[in-house]
Short mmCIF file of C-alpha atoms in Angstrom, two decimals:
data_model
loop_
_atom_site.label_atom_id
_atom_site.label_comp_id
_atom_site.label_asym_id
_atom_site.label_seq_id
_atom_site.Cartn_x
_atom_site.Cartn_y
_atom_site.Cartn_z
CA UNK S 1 103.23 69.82 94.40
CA UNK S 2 101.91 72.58 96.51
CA UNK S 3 104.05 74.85 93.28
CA UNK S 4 101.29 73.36 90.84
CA UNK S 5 98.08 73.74 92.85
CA UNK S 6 99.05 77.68 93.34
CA UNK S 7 99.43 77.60 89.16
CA UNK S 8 96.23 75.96 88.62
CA UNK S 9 94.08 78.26 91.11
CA UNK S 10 95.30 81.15 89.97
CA UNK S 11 94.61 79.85 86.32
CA UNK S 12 90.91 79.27 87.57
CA UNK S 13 90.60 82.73 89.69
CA UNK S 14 92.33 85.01 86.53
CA UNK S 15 90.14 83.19 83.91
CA UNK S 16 87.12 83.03 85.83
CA UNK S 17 87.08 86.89 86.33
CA UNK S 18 87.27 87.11 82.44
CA UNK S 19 85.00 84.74 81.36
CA UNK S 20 82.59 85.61 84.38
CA UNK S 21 79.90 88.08 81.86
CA UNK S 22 80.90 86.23 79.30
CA UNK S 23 78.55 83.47 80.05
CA UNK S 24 75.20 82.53 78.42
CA UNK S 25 74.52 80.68 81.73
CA UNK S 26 74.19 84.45 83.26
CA UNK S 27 70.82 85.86 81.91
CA UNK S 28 70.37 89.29 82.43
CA UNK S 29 70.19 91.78 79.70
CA UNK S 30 72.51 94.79 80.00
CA UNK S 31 70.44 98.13 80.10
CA UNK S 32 71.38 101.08 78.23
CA UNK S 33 72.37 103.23 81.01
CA UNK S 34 75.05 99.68 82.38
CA UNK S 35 76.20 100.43 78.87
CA UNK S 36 77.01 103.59 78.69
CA UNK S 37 78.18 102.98 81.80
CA UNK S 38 81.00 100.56 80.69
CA UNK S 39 82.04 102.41 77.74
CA UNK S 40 83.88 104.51 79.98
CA UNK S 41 86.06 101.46 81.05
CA UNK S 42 88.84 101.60 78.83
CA UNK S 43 89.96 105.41 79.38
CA UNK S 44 89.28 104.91 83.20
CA UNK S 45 90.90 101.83 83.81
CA UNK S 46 93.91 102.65 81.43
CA UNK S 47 94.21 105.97 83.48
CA UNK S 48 94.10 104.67 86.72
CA UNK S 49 96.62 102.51 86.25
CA UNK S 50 99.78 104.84 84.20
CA UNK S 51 98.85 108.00 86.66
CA UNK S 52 100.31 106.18 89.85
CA UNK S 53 102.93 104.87 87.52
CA UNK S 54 103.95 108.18 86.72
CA UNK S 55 102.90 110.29 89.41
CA UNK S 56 104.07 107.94 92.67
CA UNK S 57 106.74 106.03 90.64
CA UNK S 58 107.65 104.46 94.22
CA UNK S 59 104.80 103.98 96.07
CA UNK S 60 104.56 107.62 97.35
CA UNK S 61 103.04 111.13 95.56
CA UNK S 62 106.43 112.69 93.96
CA UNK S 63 105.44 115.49 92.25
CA UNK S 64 108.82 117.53 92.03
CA UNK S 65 111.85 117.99 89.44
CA UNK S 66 113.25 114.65 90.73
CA UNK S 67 111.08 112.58 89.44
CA UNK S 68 112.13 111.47 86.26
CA UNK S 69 108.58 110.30 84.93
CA UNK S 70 106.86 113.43 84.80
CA UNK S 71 108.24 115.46 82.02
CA UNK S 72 108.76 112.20 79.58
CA UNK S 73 104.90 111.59 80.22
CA UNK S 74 103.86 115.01 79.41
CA UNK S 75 105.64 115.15 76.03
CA UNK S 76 104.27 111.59 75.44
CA UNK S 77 100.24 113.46 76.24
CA UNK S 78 101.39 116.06 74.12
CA UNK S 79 102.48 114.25 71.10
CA UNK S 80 100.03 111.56 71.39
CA UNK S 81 96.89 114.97 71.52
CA UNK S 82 98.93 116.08 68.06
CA UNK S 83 100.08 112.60 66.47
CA UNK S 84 97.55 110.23 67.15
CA UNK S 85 100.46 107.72 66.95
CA UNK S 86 100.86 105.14 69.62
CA UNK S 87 104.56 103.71 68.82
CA UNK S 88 105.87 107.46 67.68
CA UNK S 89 105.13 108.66 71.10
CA UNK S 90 105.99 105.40 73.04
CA UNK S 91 108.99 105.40 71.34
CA UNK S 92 109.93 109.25 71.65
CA UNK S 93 109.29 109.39 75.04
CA UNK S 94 110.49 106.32 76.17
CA UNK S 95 113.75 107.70 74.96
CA UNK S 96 113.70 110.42 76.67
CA UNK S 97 112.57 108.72 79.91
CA UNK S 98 115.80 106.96 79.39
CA UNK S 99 118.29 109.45 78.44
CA UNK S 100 116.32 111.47 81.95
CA UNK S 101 116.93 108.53 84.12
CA UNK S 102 120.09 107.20 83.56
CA UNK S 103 122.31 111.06 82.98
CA UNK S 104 119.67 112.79 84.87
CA UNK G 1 110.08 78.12 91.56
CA UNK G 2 111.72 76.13 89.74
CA UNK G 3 112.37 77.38 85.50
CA UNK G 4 109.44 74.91 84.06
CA UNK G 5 107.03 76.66 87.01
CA UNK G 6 108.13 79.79 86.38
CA UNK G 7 107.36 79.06 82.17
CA UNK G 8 104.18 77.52 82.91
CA UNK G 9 102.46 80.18 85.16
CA UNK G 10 103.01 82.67 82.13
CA UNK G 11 101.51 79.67 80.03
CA UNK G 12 98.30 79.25 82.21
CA UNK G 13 97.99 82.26 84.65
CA UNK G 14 98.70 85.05 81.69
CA UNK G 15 98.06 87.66 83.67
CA UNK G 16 101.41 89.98 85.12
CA UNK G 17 100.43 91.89 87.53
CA UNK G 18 98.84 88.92 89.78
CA UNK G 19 102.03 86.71 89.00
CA UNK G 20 104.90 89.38 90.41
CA UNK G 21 102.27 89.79 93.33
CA UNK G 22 102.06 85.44 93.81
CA UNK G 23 106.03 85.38 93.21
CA UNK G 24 106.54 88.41 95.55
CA UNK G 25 104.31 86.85 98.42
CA UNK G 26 105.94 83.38 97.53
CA UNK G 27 109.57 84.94 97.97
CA UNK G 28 108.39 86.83 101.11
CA UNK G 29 107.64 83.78 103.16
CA UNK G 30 104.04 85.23 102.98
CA UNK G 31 102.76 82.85 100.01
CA UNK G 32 100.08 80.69 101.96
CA UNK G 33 96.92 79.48 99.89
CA UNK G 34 94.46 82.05 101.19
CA UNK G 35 96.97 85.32 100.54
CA UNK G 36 98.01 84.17 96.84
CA UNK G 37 93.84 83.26 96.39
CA UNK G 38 93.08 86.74 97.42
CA UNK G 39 95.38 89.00 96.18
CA UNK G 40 94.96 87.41 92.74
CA UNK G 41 91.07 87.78 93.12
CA UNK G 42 91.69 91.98 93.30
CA UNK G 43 94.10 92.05 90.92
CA UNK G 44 91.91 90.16 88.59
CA UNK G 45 88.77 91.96 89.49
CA UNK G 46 89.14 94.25 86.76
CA UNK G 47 88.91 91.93 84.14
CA UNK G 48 85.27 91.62 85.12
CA UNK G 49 84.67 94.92 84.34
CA UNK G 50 86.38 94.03 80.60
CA UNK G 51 84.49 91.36 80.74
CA UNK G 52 81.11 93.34 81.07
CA UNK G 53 82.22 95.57 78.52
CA UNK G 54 82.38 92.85 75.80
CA UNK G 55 79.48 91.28 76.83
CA UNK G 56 77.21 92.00 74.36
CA UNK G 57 79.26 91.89 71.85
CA UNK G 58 80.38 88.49 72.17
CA UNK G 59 77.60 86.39 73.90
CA UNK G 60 75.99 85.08 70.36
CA UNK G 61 79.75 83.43 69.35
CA UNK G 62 80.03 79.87 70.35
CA UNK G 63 81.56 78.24 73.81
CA UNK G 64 84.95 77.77 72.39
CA UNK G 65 84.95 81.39 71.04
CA UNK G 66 83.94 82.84 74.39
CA UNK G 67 86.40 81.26 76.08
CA UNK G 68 89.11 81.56 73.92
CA UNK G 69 88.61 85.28 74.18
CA UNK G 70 87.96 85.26 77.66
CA UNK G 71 91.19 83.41 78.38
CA UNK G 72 93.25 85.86 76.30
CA UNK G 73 91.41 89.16 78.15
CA UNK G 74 94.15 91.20 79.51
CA UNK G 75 94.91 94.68 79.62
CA UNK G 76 96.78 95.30 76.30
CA UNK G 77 93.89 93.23 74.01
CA UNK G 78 90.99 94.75 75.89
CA UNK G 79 92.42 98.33 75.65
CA UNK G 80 93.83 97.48 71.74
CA UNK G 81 90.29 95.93 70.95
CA UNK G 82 88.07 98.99 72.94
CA UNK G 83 90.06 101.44 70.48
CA UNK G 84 89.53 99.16 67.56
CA UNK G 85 85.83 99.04 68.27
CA UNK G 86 85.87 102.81 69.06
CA UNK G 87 87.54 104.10 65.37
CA UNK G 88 85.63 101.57 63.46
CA UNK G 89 82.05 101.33 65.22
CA UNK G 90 81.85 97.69 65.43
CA UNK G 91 83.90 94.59 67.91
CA UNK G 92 86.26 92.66 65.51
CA UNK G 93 85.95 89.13 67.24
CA UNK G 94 89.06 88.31 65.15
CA UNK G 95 90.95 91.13 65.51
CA UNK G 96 90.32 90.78 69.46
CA UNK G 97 91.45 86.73 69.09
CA UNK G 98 94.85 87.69 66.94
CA UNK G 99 95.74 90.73 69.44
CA UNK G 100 95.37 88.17 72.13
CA UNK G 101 97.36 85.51 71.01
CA UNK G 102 100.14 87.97 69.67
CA UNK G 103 100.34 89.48 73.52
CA UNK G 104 100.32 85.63 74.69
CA UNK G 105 103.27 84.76 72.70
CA UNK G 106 105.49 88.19 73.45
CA UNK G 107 104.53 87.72 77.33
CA UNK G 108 105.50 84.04 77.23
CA UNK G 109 108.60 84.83 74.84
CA UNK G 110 109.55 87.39 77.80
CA UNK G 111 109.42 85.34 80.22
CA UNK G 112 111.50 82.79 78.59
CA UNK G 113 114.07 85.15 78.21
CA UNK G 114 114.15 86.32 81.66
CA UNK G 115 114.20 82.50 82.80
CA UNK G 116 117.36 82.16 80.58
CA UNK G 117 118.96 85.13 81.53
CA UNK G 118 118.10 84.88 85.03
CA UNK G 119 117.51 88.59 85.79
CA UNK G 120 115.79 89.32 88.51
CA UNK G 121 112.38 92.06 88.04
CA UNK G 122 114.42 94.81 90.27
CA UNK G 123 115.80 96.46 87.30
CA UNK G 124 112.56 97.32 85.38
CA UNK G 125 112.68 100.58 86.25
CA UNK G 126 116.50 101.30 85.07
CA UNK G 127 115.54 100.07 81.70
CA UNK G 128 112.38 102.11 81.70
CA UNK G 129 109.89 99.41 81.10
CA UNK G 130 107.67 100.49 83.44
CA UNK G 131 107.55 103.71 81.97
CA UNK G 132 107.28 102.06 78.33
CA UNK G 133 103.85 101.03 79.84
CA UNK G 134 102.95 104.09 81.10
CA UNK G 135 103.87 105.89 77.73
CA UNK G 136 101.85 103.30 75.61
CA UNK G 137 98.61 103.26 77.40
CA UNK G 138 98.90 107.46 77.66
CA UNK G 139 99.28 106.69 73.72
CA UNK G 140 95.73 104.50 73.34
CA UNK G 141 93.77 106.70 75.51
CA UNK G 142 94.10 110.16 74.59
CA UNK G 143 93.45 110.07 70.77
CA UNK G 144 90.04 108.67 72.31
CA UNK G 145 89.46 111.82 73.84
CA UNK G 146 86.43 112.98 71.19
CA UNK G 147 83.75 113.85 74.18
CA UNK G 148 83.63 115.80 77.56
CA UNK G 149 82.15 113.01 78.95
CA UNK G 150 85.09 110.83 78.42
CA UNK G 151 87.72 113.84 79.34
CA UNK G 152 85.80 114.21 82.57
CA UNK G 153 86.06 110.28 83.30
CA UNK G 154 89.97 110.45 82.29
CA UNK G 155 90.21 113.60 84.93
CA UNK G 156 88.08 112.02 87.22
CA UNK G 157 89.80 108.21 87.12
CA UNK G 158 93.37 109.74 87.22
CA UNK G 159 92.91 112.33 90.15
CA UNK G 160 91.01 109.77 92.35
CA UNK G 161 93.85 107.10 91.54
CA UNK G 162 96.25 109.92 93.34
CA UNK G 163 93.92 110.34 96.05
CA UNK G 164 93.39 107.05 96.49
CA UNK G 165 97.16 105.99 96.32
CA UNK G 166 98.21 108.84 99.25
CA UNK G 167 95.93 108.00 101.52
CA UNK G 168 97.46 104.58 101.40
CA UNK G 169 94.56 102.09 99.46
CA UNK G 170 96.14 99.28 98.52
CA UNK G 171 97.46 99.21 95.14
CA UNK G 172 94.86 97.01 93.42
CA UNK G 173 91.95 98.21 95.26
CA UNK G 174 93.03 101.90 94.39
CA UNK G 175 92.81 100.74 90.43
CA UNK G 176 89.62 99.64 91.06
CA UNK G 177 87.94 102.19 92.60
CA UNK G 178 89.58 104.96 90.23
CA UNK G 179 88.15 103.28 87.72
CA UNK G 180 84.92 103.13 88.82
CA UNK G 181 84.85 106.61 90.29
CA UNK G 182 86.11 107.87 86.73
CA UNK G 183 83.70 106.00 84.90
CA UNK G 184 80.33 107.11 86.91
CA UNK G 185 81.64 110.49 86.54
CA UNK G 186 81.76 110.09 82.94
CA UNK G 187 78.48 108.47 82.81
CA UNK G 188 76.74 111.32 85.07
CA UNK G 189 78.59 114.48 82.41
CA UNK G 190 77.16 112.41 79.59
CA UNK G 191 73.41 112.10 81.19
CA UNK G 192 73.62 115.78 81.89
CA UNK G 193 74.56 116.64 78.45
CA UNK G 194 71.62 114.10 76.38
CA UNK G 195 69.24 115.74 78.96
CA UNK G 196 70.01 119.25 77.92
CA UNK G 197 70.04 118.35 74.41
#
């Protein structure tokens, strides 16, 4: 019991925080400069979340030839500047992420 | 947890980060009311910030609409829709609705297969999906890269998110704050630049 009333609060918590602006009960009109503001969003949000991925791959700043996510994330930057192709350079440098990690 | 739990907090909770944290703090012993409440409130709190970014494209679409987009909000459709809306000028509610759904399915298929298989998460990182996710999000942000303003904010968001991470902020909080540091600074270069104009 106690299973399905953690399930259905978290339901309520994860959809409230997505519907929350989404309501017409909220009345406020967004200002230019809020939305110029929040066009920035996706780039910094997206950032901020694959840099510690990369960059502190377990839980600490490992910036050294050990760690095996650095170069594979580079070449992905690099072919996604010249490609513009999202599953090319997912695909690219996810293999070479693996062929790094598992031989490396 | 037992297999139909595990299937049905996928179903209703959709949302991966904040269910390895609940499963993690329900393993640990540490998985009282308050904690899982909490810790899914940060994790979630940058939806609200998706959820301001769509605002005004979405508040004249009926109830069921709203919330039917709202309840499919995660990371991949907001960042798959923001792109969409960025190469062709204008938010594609039904573009926004399918990309949803289509993550909903795969992350539900997923976790189906993991239930059957019975592996445990320990092993993501031997595969390499957690660097699949790093690669594909380094994919949808940098061909968005057309401004300063928006380089700055990518600088900006990325270096703070290492600051933030070795002095030891908390995970989700980190994200958070990143974000928000990279997007002010991308919102101050882009001020500076219009005024100079």
């Amino acid at each position: 019991m106690t299973t399905y009333a953690i399930l259905i609060t978290m339901a309520i918590i994860t959809f409230s925080s997505r519907y929350a602006f989404f309501s017409n009960g909220l009345t406020f009109q967004m200002g230019p400069k809020l939305r110029k503001f929040l066009d920035f969003t996706a780039p910094a949000v997206l950032t901020a979340m694959w840099v510690p991925i990369v960059f502190m791959p377990d839980g600490t700043l490992a910036v050294d030839i050990s760690n095996n996510y650095i170069a594979p994330a580079l070449i992905a930057i690099v072919l996604s500047a010249i490609t513009k192709r999202t599953l090319l350079t997912v695909a690219v440098s996810s293999t070479i992420f693996f062929v790094l990690n598992n031989y490396h | 947890m037992n297999p139909f739990q595990a299937q049905l907090m996928s179903l209703i909770v959709f949302a991966g980060a904040a269910q390895l944290a609940a499963l993690s703090l329900i393993s640990g012993g540490a998985g009282s009311f308050l904690s899982i409440w909490s810790t899914t409130a940060v994790i979630s709190s940058r939806h609200l910030l998706y959820s301001a970014a769509f605002r005004q494209h979405v508040h004249s679409l009926s109830f069921p609409w709203r919330a039917a987009l709202a309840f499919f909000l995660t990371d991949e459709m907001f960042a798959v829709t923001a792109t969409y809306k960025e190469k062709t000028g204008y938010f594609h509610a039904i573009y926004a609705l399918i990309s949803g759904i289509t993550f909903y399915i795969t992350w539900n298929v997923s976790t189906f297969i993991g239930i059957l298989v019975g592996t445990e998460f320990g092993n993501i990182e031997k595969i390499g999906l957690e660097f699949a996710i790093a690669a594909t999000f380094i994919a949808i942000t940098i061909p968005t890269i057309k401004s300063s303003p928006t380089l700055i904010a990518i600088i900006i968001s990325g270096s703070s998110a290492l600051i933030f991470g070795y002095i030891k902020i908390h995970q989700s909080q980190s994200l958070i704050a990143a974000s928000l540091t990279g997007m002010m600074a991308g919102y101050l270069v882009s001020t500076k630049l219009e005024k100079e104009k």
